[in-house]
């Protein structure tokens, strides 16, 4: 997969950067997990949820991946509504699940 399946036209510059970063994490698994979520939800996230999403992207891939697949407990400061939405999105029918 080469990256985003949507256009970034009309997105604010910060959201364009976040969309690019979501698809260029460093590991293919995280590209797919965060990139598909960003394609589906980035444009509609509230400002607070967008800030939480940006904060999640600062987490090292290995830690974030472990939280998403329930290999490690998610620290309280990262267990936000947008993290739970990301996690649910990946386990929903058609989502990307690595177990």
mmCIF file of N, CA and C in Angstrom:
data_model
loop_
_atom_site.group_PDB
_atom_site.id
_atom_site.type_symbol
_atom_site.label_atom_id
_atom_site.label_comp_id
_atom_site.label_asym_id
_atom_site.label_seq_id
_atom_site.Cartn_x
_atom_site.Cartn_y
_atom_site.Cartn_z
ATOM 1 N N UNK A 1 0.856 -1.174 0.000
ATOM 2 C CA UNK A 1 0.000 0.000 0.000
ATOM 3 C C UNK A 1 0.895 1.228 0.000
ATOM 4 N N UNK A 2 0.562 2.164 -0.843
ATOM 5 C CA UNK A 2 1.434 3.317 -1.000
ATOM 6 C C UNK A 2 1.034 4.505 -0.158
ATOM 7 N N UNK A 3 -0.064 4.490 0.476
ATOM 8 C CA UNK A 3 -0.442 5.618 1.312
ATOM 9 C C UNK A 3 -1.899 5.968 1.197
ATOM 10 N N UNK A 4 -2.178 7.209 1.547
ATOM 11 C CA UNK A 4 -3.546 7.674 1.666
ATOM 12 C C UNK A 4 -4.383 7.401 0.421
ATOM 13 N N UNK A 5 -5.629 7.146 0.655
ATOM 14 C CA UNK A 5 -6.572 6.895 -0.421
ATOM 15 C C UNK A 5 -7.515 8.079 -0.613
ATOM 16 N N UNK A 6 -7.259 9.171 0.090
ATOM 17 C CA UNK A 6 -8.098 10.362 -0.017
ATOM 18 C C UNK A 6 -7.234 11.555 -0.409
ATOM 19 N N UNK A 7 -7.884 12.612 -0.829
ATOM 20 C CA UNK A 7 -7.175 13.847 -1.141
ATOM 21 C C UNK A 7 -7.074 14.690 0.116
ATOM 22 N N UNK A 8 -5.981 15.405 0.240
ATOM 23 C CA UNK A 8 -5.835 16.298 1.383
ATOM 24 C C UNK A 8 -6.338 17.698 1.059
ATOM 25 N N UNK A 9 -6.880 17.888 -0.144
ATOM 26 C CA UNK A 9 -7.439 19.184 -0.521
ATOM 27 C C UNK A 9 -8.515 19.586 0.489
ATOM 28 N N UNK A 10 -8.465 20.816 0.911
ATOM 29 C CA UNK A 10 -9.464 21.326 1.845
ATOM 30 C C UNK A 10 -9.119 21.120 3.302
ATOM 31 N N UNK A 11 -8.107 20.319 3.592
ATOM 32 C CA UNK A 11 -7.693 20.124 4.979
ATOM 33 C C UNK A 11 -6.804 21.276 5.412
ATOM 34 N N UNK A 12 -6.899 21.643 6.674
ATOM 35 C CA UNK A 12 -5.997 22.639 7.251
ATOM 36 C C UNK A 12 -4.569 22.087 7.190
ATOM 37 N N UNK A 13 -3.576 22.966 7.116
ATOM 38 C CA UNK A 13 -2.186 22.495 7.014
ATOM 39 C C UNK A 13 -1.791 21.489 8.104
ATOM 40 N N UNK A 14 -2.219 21.703 9.336
ATOM 41 C CA UNK A 14 -1.862 20.769 10.409
ATOM 42 C C UNK A 14 -2.469 19.389 10.158
ATOM 43 N N UNK A 15 -3.668 19.352 9.626
ATOM 44 C CA UNK A 15 -4.309 18.062 9.327
ATOM 45 C C UNK A 15 -3.662 17.399 8.113
ATOM 46 N N UNK A 16 -3.205 18.176 7.149
ATOM 47 C CA UNK A 16 -2.468 17.610 6.018
ATOM 48 C C UNK A 16 -1.191 16.940 6.509
ATOM 49 N N UNK A 17 -0.479 17.621 7.404
ATOM 50 C CA UNK A 17 0.752 17.036 7.960
ATOM 51 C C UNK A 17 0.438 15.757 8.732
ATOM 52 N N UNK A 18 -0.648 15.784 9.508
ATOM 53 C CA UNK A 18 -1.024 14.606 10.291
ATOM 54 C C UNK A 18 -1.385 13.440 9.373
ATOM 55 N N UNK A 19 -2.084 13.721 8.281
ATOM 56 C CA UNK A 19 -2.434 12.659 7.335
ATOM 57 C C UNK A 19 -1.173 12.041 6.745
ATOM 58 N N UNK A 20 -0.231 12.870 6.339
ATOM 59 C CA UNK A 20 1.029 12.361 5.807
ATOM 60 C C UNK A 20 1.759 11.528 6.858
ATOM 61 N N UNK A 21 1.857 12.051 8.076
ATOM 62 C CA UNK A 21 2.565 11.337 9.152
ATOM 63 C C UNK A 21 1.890 10.012 9.490
ATOM 64 N N UNK A 22 0.561 9.984 9.427
ATOM 65 C CA UNK A 22 -0.164 8.748 9.735
ATOM 66 C C UNK A 22 0.210 7.634 8.748
ATOM 67 N N UNK A 23 0.508 7.988 7.509
ATOM 68 C CA UNK A 23 0.872 7.008 6.488
ATOM 69 C C UNK A 23 2.378 6.772 6.388
ATOM 70 N N UNK A 24 3.163 7.496 7.163
ATOM 71 C CA UNK A 24 4.624 7.365 7.090
ATOM 72 C C UNK A 24 5.209 7.235 8.494
ATOM 73 N N UNK A 25 4.842 6.179 9.180
ATOM 74 C CA UNK A 25 5.232 5.966 10.559
ATOM 75 C C UNK A 25 6.628 5.373 10.706
ATOM 76 N N UNK A 26 6.971 4.479 9.834
ATOM 77 C CA UNK A 26 8.240 3.783 9.973
ATOM 78 C C UNK A 26 8.053 2.283 9.943
ATOM 79 N N UNK A 27 6.857 1.822 10.334
ATOM 80 C CA UNK A 27 6.532 0.402 10.195
ATOM 81 C C UNK A 27 5.257 0.296 9.382
ATOM 82 N N UNK A 28 5.196 -0.697 8.518
ATOM 83 C CA UNK A 28 4.034 -0.875 7.641
ATOM 84 C C UNK A 28 2.762 -1.100 8.457
ATOM 85 N N UNK A 29 2.881 -1.839 9.561
ATOM 86 C CA UNK A 29 1.692 -2.087 10.390
ATOM 87 C C UNK A 29 1.084 -0.780 10.900
ATOM 88 N N UNK A 30 1.935 0.110 11.394
ATOM 89 C CA UNK A 30 1.417 1.371 11.924
ATOM 90 C C UNK A 30 0.964 2.291 10.800
ATOM 91 N N UNK A 31 1.614 2.232 9.632
ATOM 92 C CA UNK A 31 1.126 2.989 8.477
ATOM 93 C C UNK A 31 -0.318 2.591 8.188
ATOM 94 N N UNK A 32 -0.562 1.293 8.159
ATOM 95 C CA UNK A 32 -1.904 0.804 7.855
ATOM 96 C C UNK A 32 -2.901 1.144 8.950
ATOM 97 N N UNK A 33 -2.519 0.945 10.203
ATOM 98 C CA UNK A 33 -3.441 1.221 11.314
ATOM 99 C C UNK A 33 -3.811 2.696 11.399
ATOM 100 N N UNK A 34 -2.811 3.557 11.456
ATOM 101 C CA UNK A 34 -3.095 4.985 11.603
ATOM 102 C C UNK A 34 -3.530 5.617 10.288
ATOM 103 N N UNK A 35 -2.973 5.166 9.178
ATOM 104 C CA UNK A 35 -3.319 5.750 7.893
ATOM 105 C C UNK A 35 -4.768 5.510 7.495
ATOM 106 N N UNK A 36 -5.230 4.282 7.657
ATOM 107 C CA UNK A 36 -6.630 4.016 7.288
ATOM 108 C C UNK A 36 -7.588 4.769 8.208
ATOM 109 N N UNK A 37 -7.236 4.864 9.480
ATOM 110 C CA UNK A 37 -8.066 5.635 10.408
ATOM 111 C C UNK A 37 -8.081 7.104 10.002
ATOM 112 N N UNK A 38 -6.912 7.649 9.688
ATOM 113 C CA UNK A 38 -6.828 9.057 9.289
ATOM 114 C C UNK A 38 -7.626 9.303 8.016
ATOM 115 N N UNK A 39 -7.527 8.398 7.048
ATOM 116 C CA UNK A 39 -8.318 8.547 5.828
ATOM 117 C C UNK A 39 -9.805 8.649 6.143
ATOM 118 N N UNK A 40 -10.261 7.824 7.062
ATOM 119 C CA UNK A 40 -11.691 7.758 7.369
ATOM 120 C C UNK A 40 -12.173 8.875 8.286
ATOM 121 N N UNK A 41 -11.324 9.349 9.210
ATOM 122 C CA UNK A 41 -11.823 10.220 10.275
ATOM 123 C C UNK A 41 -11.129 11.565 10.458
ATOM 124 N N UNK A 42 -9.968 11.754 9.889
ATOM 125 C CA UNK A 42 -9.188 12.951 10.195
ATOM 126 C C UNK A 42 -9.944 14.249 9.919
ATOM 127 N N UNK A 43 -10.622 14.323 8.804
ATOM 128 C CA UNK A 43 -11.320 15.560 8.436
ATOM 129 C C UNK A 43 -12.451 15.901 9.401
ATOM 130 N N UNK A 44 -13.037 14.893 10.035
ATOM 131 C CA UNK A 44 -14.202 15.137 10.889
ATOM 132 C C UNK A 44 -13.887 15.169 12.385
ATOM 133 N N UNK A 45 -12.633 14.952 12.773
ATOM 134 C CA UNK A 45 -12.292 14.989 14.197
ATOM 135 C C UNK A 45 -12.467 16.403 14.747
ATOM 136 N N UNK A 46 -12.990 16.479 15.965
ATOM 137 C CA UNK A 46 -13.042 17.776 16.645
ATOM 138 C C UNK A 46 -11.612 18.236 16.904
ATOM 139 N N UNK A 47 -11.447 19.507 17.247
ATOM 140 C CA UNK A 47 -10.097 20.007 17.537
ATOM 141 C C UNK A 47 -9.464 19.252 18.699
ATOM 142 N N UNK A 48 -10.254 18.964 19.733
ATOM 143 C CA UNK A 48 -9.717 18.229 20.891
ATOM 144 C C UNK A 48 -9.293 16.821 20.484
ATOM 145 N N UNK A 49 -10.126 16.130 19.706
ATOM 146 C CA UNK A 49 -9.771 14.788 19.256
ATOM 147 C C UNK A 49 -8.585 14.827 18.300
ATOM 148 N N UNK A 50 -8.518 15.853 17.465
ATOM 149 C CA UNK A 50 -7.368 15.994 16.574
ATOM 150 C C UNK A 50 -6.076 16.145 17.381
ATOM 151 N N UNK A 51 -6.111 16.957 18.423
ATOM 152 C CA UNK A 51 -4.922 17.130 19.271
ATOM 153 C C UNK A 51 -4.538 15.812 19.936
ATOM 154 N N UNK A 52 -5.533 15.030 20.365
ATOM 155 C CA UNK A 52 -5.241 13.715 20.949
ATOM 156 C C UNK A 52 -4.631 12.784 19.906
ATOM 157 N N UNK A 53 -5.122 12.848 18.671
ATOM 158 C CA UNK A 53 -4.573 12.031 17.589
ATOM 159 C C UNK A 53 -3.111 12.396 17.335
ATOM 160 N N UNK A 54 -2.825 13.683 17.287
ATOM 161 C CA UNK A 54 -1.452 14.150 17.091
ATOM 162 C C UNK A 54 -0.563 13.651 18.238
ATOM 163 N N UNK A 55 -1.070 13.704 19.461
ATOM 164 C CA UNK A 55 -0.307 13.215 20.609
ATOM 165 C C UNK A 55 -0.044 11.711 20.475
ATOM 166 N N UNK A 56 -1.018 10.955 20.004
ATOM 167 C CA UNK A 56 -0.815 9.519 19.807
ATOM 168 C C UNK A 56 0.289 9.246 18.792
ATOM 169 N N UNK A 57 0.389 10.087 17.785
ATOM 170 C CA UNK A 57 1.411 9.864 16.766
ATOM 171 C C UNK A 57 2.817 10.143 17.280
ATOM 172 N N UNK A 58 2.943 10.744 18.450
ATOM 173 C CA UNK A 58 4.258 10.965 19.063
ATOM 174 C C UNK A 58 4.748 9.717 19.807
ATOM 175 N N UNK A 59 3.855 8.782 20.052
ATOM 176 C CA UNK A 59 4.190 7.557 20.781
ATOM 177 C C UNK A 59 4.985 6.632 19.852
ATOM 178 N N UNK A 60 6.037 6.011 20.355
ATOM 179 C CA UNK A 60 6.781 5.050 19.531
ATOM 180 C C UNK A 60 5.864 3.949 18.995
ATOM 181 N N UNK A 61 6.132 3.526 17.769
ATOM 182 C CA UNK A 61 5.305 2.519 17.108
ATOM 183 C C UNK A 61 5.098 1.271 17.959
ATOM 184 N N UNK A 62 6.171 0.780 18.569
ATOM 185 C CA UNK A 62 6.053 -0.468 19.328
ATOM 186 C C UNK A 62 5.086 -0.332 20.495
ATOM 187 N N UNK A 63 5.099 0.810 21.180
ATOM 188 C CA UNK A 63 4.183 1.015 22.307
ATOM 189 C C UNK A 63 2.743 1.168 21.820
ATOM 190 N N UNK A 64 2.532 2.011 20.827
ATOM 191 C CA UNK A 64 1.183 2.255 20.328
ATOM 192 C C UNK A 64 0.575 0.976 19.766
ATOM 193 N N UNK A 65 1.358 0.229 19.030
ATOM 194 C CA UNK A 65 0.878 -1.041 18.484
ATOM 195 C C UNK A 65 0.470 -1.992 19.604
ATOM 196 N N UNK A 66 1.293 -2.077 20.636
ATOM 197 C CA UNK A 66 0.979 -2.966 21.767
ATOM 198 C C UNK A 66 -0.318 -2.555 22.459
ATOM 199 N N UNK A 67 -0.572 -1.261 22.569
ATOM 200 C CA UNK A 67 -1.825 -0.795 23.184
ATOM 201 C C UNK A 67 -3.023 -1.144 22.316
ATOM 202 N N UNK A 68 -2.886 -0.957 21.018
ATOM 203 C CA UNK A 68 -3.998 -1.212 20.102
ATOM 204 C C UNK A 68 -4.389 -2.677 20.101
ATOM 205 N N UNK A 69 -3.414 -3.567 20.145
ATOM 206 C CA UNK A 69 -3.719 -5.000 20.094
ATOM 207 C C UNK A 69 -3.815 -5.633 21.474
ATOM 208 N N UNK A 70 -3.863 -4.811 22.511
ATOM 209 C CA UNK A 70 -4.049 -5.281 23.896
ATOM 210 C C UNK A 70 -2.918 -6.158 24.411
ATOM 211 N N UNK A 71 -1.709 -5.900 23.962
ATOM 212 C CA UNK A 71 -0.550 -6.610 24.523
ATOM 213 C C UNK A 71 -0.020 -5.893 25.750
ATOM 214 N N UNK A 72 -0.334 -4.598 25.859
ATOM 215 C CA UNK A 72 0.039 -3.799 27.031
ATOM 216 C C UNK A 72 -1.152 -2.913 27.379
ATOM 217 N N UNK A 73 -1.246 -2.589 28.652
ATOM 218 C CA UNK A 73 -2.277 -1.648 29.073
ATOM 219 C C UNK A 73 -1.957 -0.266 28.530
ATOM 220 N N UNK A 74 -3.001 0.425 28.124
ATOM 221 C CA UNK A 74 -2.851 1.788 27.622
ATOM 222 C C UNK A 74 -2.744 2.742 28.801
ATOM 223 N N UNK A 75 -1.707 3.558 28.876
ATOM 224 C CA UNK A 75 -1.613 4.548 29.959
ATOM 225 C C UNK A 75 -2.827 5.474 29.933
ATOM 226 N N UNK A 76 -3.263 5.880 31.089
ATOM 227 C CA UNK A 76 -4.459 6.698 31.218
ATOM 228 C C UNK A 76 -4.430 7.970 30.394
ATOM 229 N N UNK A 77 -3.292 8.618 30.307
ATOM 230 C CA UNK A 77 -3.229 9.872 29.553
ATOM 231 C C UNK A 77 -3.368 9.667 28.042
ATOM 232 N N UNK A 78 -3.242 8.443 27.560
ATOM 233 C CA UNK A 78 -3.443 8.151 26.141
ATOM 234 C C UNK A 78 -4.763 7.441 25.874
ATOM 235 N N UNK A 79 -5.442 7.001 26.921
ATOM 236 C CA UNK A 79 -6.718 6.299 26.757
ATOM 237 C C UNK A 79 -7.840 7.322 26.583
ATOM 238 N N UNK A 80 -7.823 7.975 25.441
ATOM 239 C CA UNK A 80 -8.740 9.060 25.125
ATOM 240 C C UNK A 80 -9.874 8.547 24.236
ATOM 241 N N UNK A 81 -10.914 9.348 24.062
ATOM 242 C CA UNK A 81 -11.972 8.928 23.130
ATOM 243 C C UNK A 81 -11.452 8.633 21.721
ATOM 244 N N UNK A 82 -10.504 9.427 21.227
ATOM 245 C CA UNK A 82 -9.999 9.162 19.878
ATOM 246 C C UNK A 82 -9.164 7.878 19.847
ATOM 247 N N UNK A 83 -8.440 7.556 20.911
ATOM 248 C CA UNK A 83 -7.711 6.283 20.948
ATOM 249 C C UNK A 83 -8.702 5.129 20.927
ATOM 250 N N UNK A 84 -9.768 5.215 21.709
ATOM 251 C CA UNK A 84 -10.777 4.151 21.727
ATOM 252 C C UNK A 84 -11.474 4.035 20.373
ATOM 253 N N UNK A 85 -11.678 5.171 19.700
ATOM 254 C CA UNK A 85 -12.260 5.161 18.362
ATOM 255 C C UNK A 85 -11.305 4.486 17.372
ATOM 256 N N UNK A 86 -10.024 4.790 17.473
ATOM 257 C CA UNK A 86 -9.012 4.162 16.634
ATOM 258 C C UNK A 86 -8.997 2.653 16.856
ATOM 259 N N UNK A 87 -9.011 2.256 18.085
ATOM 260 C CA UNK A 87 -8.974 0.835 18.427
ATOM 261 C C UNK A 87 -10.220 0.110 17.909
ATOM 262 N N UNK A 88 -11.385 0.714 18.098
ATOM 263 C CA UNK A 88 -12.633 0.114 17.615
ATOM 264 C C UNK A 88 -12.658 0.054 16.086
ATOM 265 N N UNK A 89 -12.147 1.082 15.453
ATOM 266 C CA UNK A 89 -12.102 1.135 13.993
ATOM 267 C C UNK A 89 -11.300 -0.039 13.445
ATOM 268 N N UNK A 90 -10.205 -0.364 14.077
ATOM 269 C CA UNK A 90 -9.333 -1.419 13.577
ATOM 270 C C UNK A 90 -9.903 -2.820 13.813
ATOM 271 N N UNK A 91 -10.776 -2.974 14.775
ATOM 272 C CA UNK A 91 -11.337 -4.303 15.045
ATOM 273 C C UNK A 91 -12.726 -4.477 14.448
ATOM 274 N N UNK A 92 -13.281 -3.411 13.854
ATOM 275 C CA UNK A 92 -14.587 -3.486 13.203
ATOM 276 C C UNK A 92 -14.468 -4.304 11.910
ATOM 277 N N UNK A 93 -15.576 -4.825 11.409
ATOM 278 C CA UNK A 93 -15.518 -5.532 10.119
ATOM 279 C C UNK A 93 -14.882 -4.640 9.056
ATOM 280 N N UNK A 94 -13.923 -5.192 8.359
ATOM 281 C CA UNK A 94 -13.193 -4.439 7.346
ATOM 282 C C UNK A 94 -11.981 -3.719 7.884
ATOM 283 N N UNK A 95 -11.837 -3.693 9.214
ATOM 284 C CA UNK A 95 -10.674 -3.055 9.828
ATOM 285 C C UNK A 95 -9.441 -3.927 9.694
ATOM 286 N N UNK A 96 -8.336 -3.380 10.091
ATOM 287 C CA UNK A 96 -7.065 -4.097 10.013
ATOM 288 C C UNK A 96 -6.755 -4.608 11.412
ATOM 289 N N UNK A 97 -6.663 -5.917 11.546
ATOM 290 C CA UNK A 97 -6.412 -6.496 12.859
ATOM 291 C C UNK A 97 -5.135 -7.328 12.786
ATOM 292 N N UNK A 98 -4.201 -7.015 13.661
ATOM 293 C CA UNK A 98 -2.963 -7.783 13.795
ATOM 294 C C UNK A 98 -3.005 -8.406 15.182
ATOM 295 N N UNK A 99 -3.165 -9.660 15.269
ATOM 296 C CA UNK A 99 -3.225 -10.325 16.578
ATOM 297 C C UNK A 99 -2.221 -11.440 16.633
#
